Amino acid sequence: MYLKYVKSFFDFITAFIGLIIVSPLFIVITMLLFILNSGKPFYFQNRPGYREKIFKIIKFKTMNDKRNKAGELLPDFERTTSVGKFIRKTSIDEIPQLINVFLGDMSLVGPRPLLPEYLSLYNDNQKRRHHVKPGITGWAQINGRNSILWTKKFEHDVWYVDNVTMLLDLKILVVTIKKVLIPQGINATEKYTMEEFNGKN
């Protein structure tokens, strides 16, 4: 009952109200990144959602597109601007995903949507993370985020799928807010993102 009806309704209403509340900050950050990132304040990327349906995730763009002489993108830590570091540290870069929640592609709470390239690397149990909508935050995010191994992250994701309740979602949201105020586990390495999943790590 909760997963099929209440959760989706709660997501829609909360995302709508949330977008209204953060709209002043949303506009300011968008204008600032528009200037710093050569007219590109947002980052769009294909991600698999519920039942592996592909959608475009929306985030604030925290890295520029600077390249070396060979035309290759510079390392993440060199492309991340000072403003970008602050936005990532405070998790402000996740705010645009409220639009994804409002549109029904995502939930406030659920396994984080990863890259489509990983779909063929999952084992049968790991694939079950797609039996619910992906979330802005989730059980894995409050239990290590980028600082834990992929295998442990997937264990957390599948555990959530098997145990999702309204009480658990509320707990995850409360703990997430606390972790935003006291950031932990944001950067696994100097790349500012977690290492790529190869099917074994």
Coordinates of C-alpha atoms in Angstrom, one line a residue:
M1 CA 0.0 0.0 0.0
Y2 CA 2.7 2.5 1.0
L3 CA 5.1 1.6 -1.8
K4 CA 2.4 1.6 -4.5
Y5 CA 0.3 4.6 -3.6
V6 CA 1.4 6.7 -0.5
K7 CA 5.1 6.9 -1.3
S8 CA 4.5 8.3 -4.9
F9 CA 1.9 10.9 -3.6
F10 CA 4.2 12.0 -0.8
D11 CA 7.1 12.4 -3.2
F12 CA 5.0 14.5 -5.6
I13 CA 3.7 16.8 -2.9
T14 CA 7.0 17.1 -1.1
A15 CA 8.9 17.8 -4.3
F16 CA 6.4 20.5 -5.3
I17 CA 6.6 22.2 -2.0
G18 CA 10.3 21.8 -1.8
L19 CA 10.8 23.4 -5.2
I20 CA 8.8 26.4 -4.1
I21 CA 10.8 26.8 -0.9
V22 CA 14.2 26.5 -2.5
S23 CA 13.3 28.5 -5.6
P24 CA 15.3 31.7 -4.5
L25 CA 18.4 29.6 -3.8
F26 CA 17.8 27.6 -7.0
I27 CA 17.7 30.8 -9.1
V28 CA 20.8 32.3 -7.5
I29 CA 22.9 29.1 -7.9
T30 CA 21.6 28.7 -11.5
M31 CA 22.7 32.3 -12.4
L32 CA 26.1 31.9 -10.7
L33 CA 26.9 28.6 -12.4
F34 CA 25.6 30.0 -15.7
I35 CA 28.4 32.5 -15.5
L36 CA 31.1 30.2 -14.2
N37 CA 30.4 27.3 -16.5
S38 CA 30.0 29.1 -19.8
G39 CA 26.2 29.1 -19.9
K40 CA 25.9 25.5 -18.6
P41 CA 24.5 25.6 -15.0
F42 CA 23.0 22.1 -15.2
Y43 CA 24.4 18.6 -15.7
F44 CA 22.2 16.1 -17.5
Q45 CA 23.0 12.4 -17.7
N46 CA 21.1 9.2 -18.6
R47 CA 20.4 7.0 -15.7
P48 CA 18.3 3.8 -15.3
G49 CA 15.3 4.1 -13.0
Y50 CA 12.4 1.9 -12.0
R51 CA 12.5 -1.4 -13.9
E52 CA 15.7 -0.1 -15.6
K53 CA 13.8 2.6 -17.6
I54 CA 16.2 5.3 -18.7
F55 CA 15.6 8.9 -17.7
K56 CA 17.8 12.0 -17.6
I57 CA 19.0 13.0 -14.1
I58 CA 19.4 16.7 -13.4
K59 CA 22.1 18.1 -11.2
F60 CA 23.9 21.4 -10.8
K61 CA 27.1 21.4 -12.8
T62 CA 30.0 21.5 -10.4
M63 CA 32.9 20.8 -12.9
N64 CA 33.9 22.8 -15.9
D65 CA 34.8 21.2 -19.3
K66 CA 38.5 22.1 -19.4
R67 CA 40.7 19.7 -21.4
N68 CA 44.4 19.1 -21.9
K69 CA 46.3 19.6 -25.1
A70 CA 45.2 16.2 -26.3
G71 CA 41.6 17.2 -26.0
E72 CA 40.9 15.0 -23.0
L73 CA 39.0 16.2 -20.0
L74 CA 41.2 17.1 -17.1
P75 CA 40.9 15.1 -13.8
D76 CA 37.8 15.7 -11.8
F77 CA 39.6 17.6 -9.0
E78 CA 41.2 20.0 -11.5
R79 CA 37.9 20.8 -13.1
T80 CA 35.9 21.3 -9.9
T81 CA 35.6 25.0 -9.2
S82 CA 35.7 26.5 -5.7
V83 CA 32.0 27.1 -6.0
G84 CA 31.5 23.6 -7.2
K85 CA 33.4 22.2 -4.2
F86 CA 31.1 24.2 -1.9
I87 CA 28.0 23.0 -3.8
R88 CA 29.1 19.4 -3.5
K89 CA 30.1 19.7 0.1
T90 CA 26.7 21.1 1.1
S91 CA 24.8 18.7 -1.3
I92 CA 23.2 21.7 -3.1
D93 CA 24.1 20.0 -6.4
E94 CA 21.3 17.5 -5.7
I95 CA 18.5 20.1 -5.5
P96 CA 17.5 20.0 -9.2
Q97 CA 16.7 16.3 -8.7
L98 CA 13.5 17.5 -7.0
I99 CA 12.4 18.1 -10.6
N100 CA 13.0 14.4 -11.3
V101 CA 11.0 13.5 -8.3
F102 CA 8.2 15.9 -9.3
L103 CA 8.1 14.3 -12.8
G104 CA 7.9 10.8 -11.3
D105 CA 11.3 9.5 -12.5
M106 CA 12.7 9.4 -9.0
S107 CA 11.7 9.2 -5.3
L108 CA 13.0 11.2 -2.4
V109 CA 14.3 8.0 -0.9
G110 CA 15.6 5.0 -2.8
P111 CA 18.8 3.5 -4.3
R112 CA 20.9 6.1 -6.1
P113 CA 20.5 6.0 -9.9
L114 CA 23.8 4.8 -11.4
L115 CA 25.2 4.7 -14.9
P116 CA 23.5 2.7 -17.7
E117 CA 26.8 1.0 -18.4
Y118 CA 26.6 -0.8 -15.1
L119 CA 23.4 -2.6 -15.9
S120 CA 25.1 -5.5 -17.7
L121 CA 27.5 -5.9 -14.7
Y122 CA 25.0 -6.5 -12.0
N123 CA 24.3 -10.0 -10.7
D124 CA 20.7 -11.1 -10.2
N125 CA 20.5 -9.9 -6.6
Q126 CA 22.1 -6.5 -7.4
K127 CA 19.6 -6.0 -10.2
R128 CA 16.8 -5.9 -7.6
R129 CA 17.8 -2.4 -6.7
H130 CA 15.7 -1.4 -9.7
H131 CA 12.5 -2.8 -8.2
V132 CA 11.8 0.6 -6.7
K133 CA 12.3 4.1 -8.0
P134 CA 15.8 5.5 -7.5
G135 CA 16.1 8.2 -4.8
I136 CA 17.9 11.5 -4.1
T137 CA 19.1 9.8 -0.9
G138 CA 18.9 6.3 0.3
W139 CA 20.0 3.6 2.9
A140 CA 23.5 3.4 1.3
Q141 CA 23.9 7.2 1.4
I142 CA 23.4 7.4 5.2
N143 CA 25.6 4.4 5.7
G144 CA 28.8 5.5 4.0
R145 CA 27.9 7.1 0.6
N146 CA 31.1 7.1 -1.6
S147 CA 33.3 5.9 1.2
I148 CA 32.1 2.3 1.1
L149 CA 32.8 -0.4 -1.5
W150 CA 30.3 -1.1 -4.3
T151 CA 29.4 -4.5 -3.0
K152 CA 28.4 -3.1 0.4
K153 CA 26.5 -0.3 -1.3
F154 CA 24.5 -2.8 -3.3
E155 CA 23.8 -4.8 -0.2
H156 CA 22.3 -1.7 1.4
D157 CA 20.3 -1.0 -1.8
V158 CA 18.8 -4.5 -1.9
W159 CA 18.1 -4.4 1.9
Y160 CA 16.2 -1.2 1.4
V161 CA 14.1 -2.8 -1.4
D162 CA 13.2 -5.7 1.0
N163 CA 12.4 -3.5 4.0
V164 CA 11.0 -0.2 2.6
T165 CA 8.3 1.4 4.9
M166 CA 7.2 4.9 5.6
L167 CA 9.0 4.9 9.0
L168 CA 12.3 3.8 7.3
D169 CA 12.0 6.5 4.6
L170 CA 11.4 9.2 7.3
K171 CA 14.4 7.9 9.2
I172 CA 16.6 8.1 6.1
L173 CA 15.4 11.7 5.4
V174 CA 16.1 12.8 8.9
V175 CA 19.6 11.2 9.0
T176 CA 20.3 12.7 5.5
I177 CA 19.5 16.2 6.8
K178 CA 21.9 15.7 9.7
K179 CA 24.7 14.4 7.3
V180 CA 24.2 17.5 5.0
L181 CA 24.8 19.7 8.0
I182 CA 27.9 17.5 9.0
P183 CA 29.1 16.2 5.6
Q184 CA 30.7 12.7 5.6
G185 CA 31.7 10.3 2.8
I186 CA 31.2 12.7 0.0
N187 CA 34.5 12.1 -1.9
A188 CA 36.0 8.7 -2.0
T189 CA 39.1 9.9 -3.8
E190 CA 40.5 13.1 -5.3
K191 CA 38.3 12.5 -8.3
Y192 CA 35.4 13.8 -6.3
T193 CA 33.4 10.8 -7.4
M194 CA 33.4 7.1 -6.5
E195 CA 35.5 4.8 -8.6
E196 CA 33.7 3.1 -11.5
F197 CA 32.0 -0.2 -10.9
N198 CA 33.6 -3.1 -12.8
G199 CA 31.3 -5.9 -11.7
K200 CA 33.7 -7.1 -9.0
N201 CA 34.6 -4.2 -6.6

